[in-house]
PDB file of C-alpha atoms in Angstrom:
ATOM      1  CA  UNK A   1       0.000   0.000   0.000  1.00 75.00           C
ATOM      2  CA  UNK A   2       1.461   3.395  -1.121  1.00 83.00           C
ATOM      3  CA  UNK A   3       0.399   6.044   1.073  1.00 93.00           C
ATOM      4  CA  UNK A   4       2.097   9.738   0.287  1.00 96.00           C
ATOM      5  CA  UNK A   5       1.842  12.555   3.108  1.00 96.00           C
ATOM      6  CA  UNK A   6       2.323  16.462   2.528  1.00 97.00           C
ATOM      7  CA  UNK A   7       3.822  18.342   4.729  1.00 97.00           C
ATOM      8  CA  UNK A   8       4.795  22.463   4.997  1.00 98.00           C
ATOM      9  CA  UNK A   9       1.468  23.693   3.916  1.00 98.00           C
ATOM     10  CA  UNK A  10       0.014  26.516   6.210  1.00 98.00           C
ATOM     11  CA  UNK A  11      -0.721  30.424   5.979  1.00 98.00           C
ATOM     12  CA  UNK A  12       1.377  33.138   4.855  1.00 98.00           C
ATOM     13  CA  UNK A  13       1.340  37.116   3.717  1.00 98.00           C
ATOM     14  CA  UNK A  14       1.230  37.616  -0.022  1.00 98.00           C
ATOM     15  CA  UNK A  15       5.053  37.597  -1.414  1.00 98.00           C
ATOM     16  CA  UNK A  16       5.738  35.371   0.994  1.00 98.00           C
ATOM     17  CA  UNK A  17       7.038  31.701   0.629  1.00 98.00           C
ATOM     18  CA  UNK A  18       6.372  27.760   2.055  1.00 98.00           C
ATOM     19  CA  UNK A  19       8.248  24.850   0.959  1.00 98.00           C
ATOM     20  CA  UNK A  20       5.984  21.924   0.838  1.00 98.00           C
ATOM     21  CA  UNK A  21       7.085  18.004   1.342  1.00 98.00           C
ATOM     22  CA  UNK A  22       5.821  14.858  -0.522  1.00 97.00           C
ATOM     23  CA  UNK A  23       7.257  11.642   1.212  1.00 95.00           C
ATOM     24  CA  UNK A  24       6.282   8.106   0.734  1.00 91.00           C
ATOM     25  CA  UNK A  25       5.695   4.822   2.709  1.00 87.00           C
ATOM     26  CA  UNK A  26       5.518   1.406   0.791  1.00 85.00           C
ATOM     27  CA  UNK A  27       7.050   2.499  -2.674  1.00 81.00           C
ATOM     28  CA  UNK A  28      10.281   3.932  -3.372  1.00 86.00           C
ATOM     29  CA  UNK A  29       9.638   7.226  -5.407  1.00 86.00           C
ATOM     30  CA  UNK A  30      12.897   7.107  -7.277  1.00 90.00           C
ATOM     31  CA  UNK A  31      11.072   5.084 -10.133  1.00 91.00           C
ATOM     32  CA  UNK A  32       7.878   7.436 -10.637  1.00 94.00           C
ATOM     33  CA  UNK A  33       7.214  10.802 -11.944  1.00 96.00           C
ATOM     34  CA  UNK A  34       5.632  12.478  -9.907  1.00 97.00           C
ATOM     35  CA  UNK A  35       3.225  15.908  -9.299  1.00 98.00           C
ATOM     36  CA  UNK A  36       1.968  18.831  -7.527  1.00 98.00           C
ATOM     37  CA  UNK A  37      -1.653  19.340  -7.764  1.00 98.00           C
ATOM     38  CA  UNK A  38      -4.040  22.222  -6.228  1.00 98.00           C
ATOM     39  CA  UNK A  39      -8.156  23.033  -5.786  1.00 98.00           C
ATOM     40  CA  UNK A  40      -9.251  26.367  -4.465  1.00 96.00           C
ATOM     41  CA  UNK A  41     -13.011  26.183  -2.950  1.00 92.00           C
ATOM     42  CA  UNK A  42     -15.451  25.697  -6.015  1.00 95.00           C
ATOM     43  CA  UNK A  43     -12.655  25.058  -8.564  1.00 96.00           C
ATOM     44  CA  UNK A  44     -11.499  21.644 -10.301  1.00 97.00           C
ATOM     45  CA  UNK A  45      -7.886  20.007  -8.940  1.00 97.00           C
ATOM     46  CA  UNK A  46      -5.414  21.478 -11.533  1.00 97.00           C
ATOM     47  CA  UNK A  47      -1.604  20.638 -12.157  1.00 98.00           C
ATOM     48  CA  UNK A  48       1.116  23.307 -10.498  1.00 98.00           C
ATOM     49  CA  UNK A  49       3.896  21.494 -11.052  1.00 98.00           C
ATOM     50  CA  UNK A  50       5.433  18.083 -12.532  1.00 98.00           C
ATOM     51  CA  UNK A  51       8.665  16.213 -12.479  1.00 98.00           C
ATOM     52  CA  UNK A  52      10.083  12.697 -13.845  1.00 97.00           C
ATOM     53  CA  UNK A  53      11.712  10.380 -12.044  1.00 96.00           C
ATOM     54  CA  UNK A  54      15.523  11.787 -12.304  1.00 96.00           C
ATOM     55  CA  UNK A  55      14.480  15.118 -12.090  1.00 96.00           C
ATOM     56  CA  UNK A  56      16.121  15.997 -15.470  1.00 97.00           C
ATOM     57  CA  UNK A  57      12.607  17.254 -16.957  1.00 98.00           C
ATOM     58  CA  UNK A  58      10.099  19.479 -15.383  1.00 98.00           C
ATOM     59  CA  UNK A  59       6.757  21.267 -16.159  1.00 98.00           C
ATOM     60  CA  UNK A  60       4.719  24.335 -14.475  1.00 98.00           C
ATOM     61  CA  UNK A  61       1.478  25.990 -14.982  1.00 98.00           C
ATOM     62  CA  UNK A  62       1.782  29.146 -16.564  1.00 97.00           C
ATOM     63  CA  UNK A  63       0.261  30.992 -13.217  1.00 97.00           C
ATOM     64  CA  UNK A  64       2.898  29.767 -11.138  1.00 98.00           C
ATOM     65  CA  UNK A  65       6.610  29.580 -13.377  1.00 96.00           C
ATOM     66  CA  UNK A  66       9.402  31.636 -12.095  1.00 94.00           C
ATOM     67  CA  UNK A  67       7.799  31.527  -8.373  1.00 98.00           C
ATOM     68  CA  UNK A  68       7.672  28.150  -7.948  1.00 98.00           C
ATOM     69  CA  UNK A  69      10.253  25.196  -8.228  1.00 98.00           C
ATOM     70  CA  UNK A  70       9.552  21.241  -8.138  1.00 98.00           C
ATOM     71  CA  UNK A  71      12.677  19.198  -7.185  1.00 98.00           C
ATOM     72  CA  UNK A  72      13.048  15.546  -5.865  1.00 97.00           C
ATOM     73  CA  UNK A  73      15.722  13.334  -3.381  1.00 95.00           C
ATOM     74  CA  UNK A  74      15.217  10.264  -4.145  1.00 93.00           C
ATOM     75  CA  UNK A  75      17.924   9.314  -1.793  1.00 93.00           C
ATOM     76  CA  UNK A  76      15.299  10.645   0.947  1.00 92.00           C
ATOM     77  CA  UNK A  77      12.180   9.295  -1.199  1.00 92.00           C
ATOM     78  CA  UNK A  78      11.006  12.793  -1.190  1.00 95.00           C
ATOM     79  CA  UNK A  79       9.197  15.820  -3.597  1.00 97.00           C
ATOM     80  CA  UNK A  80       9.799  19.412  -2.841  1.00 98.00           C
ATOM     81  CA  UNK A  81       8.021  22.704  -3.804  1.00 98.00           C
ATOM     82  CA  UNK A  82       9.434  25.584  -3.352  1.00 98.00           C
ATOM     83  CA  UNK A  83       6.951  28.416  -3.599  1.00 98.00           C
ATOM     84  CA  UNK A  84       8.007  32.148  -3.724  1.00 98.00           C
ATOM     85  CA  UNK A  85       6.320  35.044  -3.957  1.00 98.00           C
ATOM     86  CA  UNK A  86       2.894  33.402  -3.010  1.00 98.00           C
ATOM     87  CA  UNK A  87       0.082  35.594  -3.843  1.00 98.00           C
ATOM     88  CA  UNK A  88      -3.882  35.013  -3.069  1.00 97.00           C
ATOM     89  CA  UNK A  89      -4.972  33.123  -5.783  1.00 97.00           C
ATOM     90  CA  UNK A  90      -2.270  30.675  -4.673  1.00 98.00           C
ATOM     91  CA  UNK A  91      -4.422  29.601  -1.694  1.00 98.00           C
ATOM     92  CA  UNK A  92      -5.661  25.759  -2.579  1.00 98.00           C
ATOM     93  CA  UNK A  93      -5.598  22.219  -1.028  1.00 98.00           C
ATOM     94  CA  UNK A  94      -2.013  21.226  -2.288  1.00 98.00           C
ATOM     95  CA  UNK A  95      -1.784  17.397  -3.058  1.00 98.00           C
ATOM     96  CA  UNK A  96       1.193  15.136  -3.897  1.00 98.00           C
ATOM     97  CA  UNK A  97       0.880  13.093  -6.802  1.00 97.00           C
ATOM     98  CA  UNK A  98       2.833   9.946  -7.910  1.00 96.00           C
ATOM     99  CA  UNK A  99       3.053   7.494 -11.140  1.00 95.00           C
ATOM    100  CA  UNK A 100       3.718   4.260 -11.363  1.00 91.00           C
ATOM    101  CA  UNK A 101       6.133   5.454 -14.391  1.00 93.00           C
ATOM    102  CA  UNK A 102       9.270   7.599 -14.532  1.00 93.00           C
ATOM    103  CA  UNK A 103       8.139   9.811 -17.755  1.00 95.00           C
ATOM    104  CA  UNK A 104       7.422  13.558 -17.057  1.00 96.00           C
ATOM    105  CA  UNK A 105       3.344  13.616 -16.827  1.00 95.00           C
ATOM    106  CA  UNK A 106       1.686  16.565 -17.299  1.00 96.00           C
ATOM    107  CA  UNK A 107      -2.329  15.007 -17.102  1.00 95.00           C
ATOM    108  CA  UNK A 108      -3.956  13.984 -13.610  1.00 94.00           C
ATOM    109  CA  UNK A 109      -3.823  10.571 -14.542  1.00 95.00           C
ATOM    110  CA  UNK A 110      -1.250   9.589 -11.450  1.00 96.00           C
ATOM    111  CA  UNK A 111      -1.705   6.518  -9.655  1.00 95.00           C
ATOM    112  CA  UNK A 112      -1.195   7.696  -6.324  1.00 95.00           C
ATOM    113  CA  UNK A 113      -2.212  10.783  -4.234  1.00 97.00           C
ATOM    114  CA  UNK A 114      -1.746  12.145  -0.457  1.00 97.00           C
ATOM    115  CA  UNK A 115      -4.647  13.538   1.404  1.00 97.00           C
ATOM    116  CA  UNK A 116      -3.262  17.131   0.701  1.00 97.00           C
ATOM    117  CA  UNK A 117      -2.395  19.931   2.428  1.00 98.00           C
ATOM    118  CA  UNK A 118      -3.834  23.932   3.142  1.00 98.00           C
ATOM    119  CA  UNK A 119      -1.931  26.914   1.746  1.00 98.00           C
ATOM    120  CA  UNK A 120      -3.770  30.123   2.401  1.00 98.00           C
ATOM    121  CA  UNK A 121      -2.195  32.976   1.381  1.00 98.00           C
ATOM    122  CA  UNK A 122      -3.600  36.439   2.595  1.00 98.00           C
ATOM    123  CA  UNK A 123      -2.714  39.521   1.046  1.00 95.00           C
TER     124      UNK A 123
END
């Protein structure tokens, strides 16, 4: 059983920053791409951020490149996301997503998710 848990969500003044934490239990996460997801109150789950399994190739949402930075230790099993300059409309449920393949995905079609974690972001 894979079970992922996020960690360094909370709140924080516009321009501010939060470094969130993906690690896993039951699967290493060195094989598998993996994904940083967000939903705001009344709005779908959208991708923020993606990464495959070396961490040569990334992707961002338009809204949040140049703030924000996905990296990966797969020594430590663990996803990072760095997130600078946080503004309002940044303030979601932030979920941890991972594949059961290495390739960059970019879709929401991951295999595995954590139970999220609350940025709010107050300007």
């Amino acid at each position: 059983q894979v079970q992922l848990v996020e960690s360094g969500g909370g709140s924080v003044q516009a321009g501010g920053s939060l470094r969130l934490s993906c690690s896993a239990s039951g699967r290493t996460l060195s094989s598998s791409a993996m994904g940083w997801f967000r939903q705001a109150p009344g709005k779908e789950r959208d991708i923020v951020a993606a990464i495959n399994w070396s961490g040569s190739r990334t992707y961002y949402a338009e809204s949040v490149r140049a703030r924000f930075s996905i990296s990966r230790d797969n020594d430590k099993n663990t996803v990072f996301l760095q997130m600078n300059s946080l503004k309002p409309e940044d303030t979601a449920i932030y979920y941890c997503a991972a594949d059961s393949l290495g390739g960059l995905r970019t879709n929401s079609q991951y295999d595995y998710w954590g139970q999220g974690t609350q940025v709010t972001v107050s300007s």
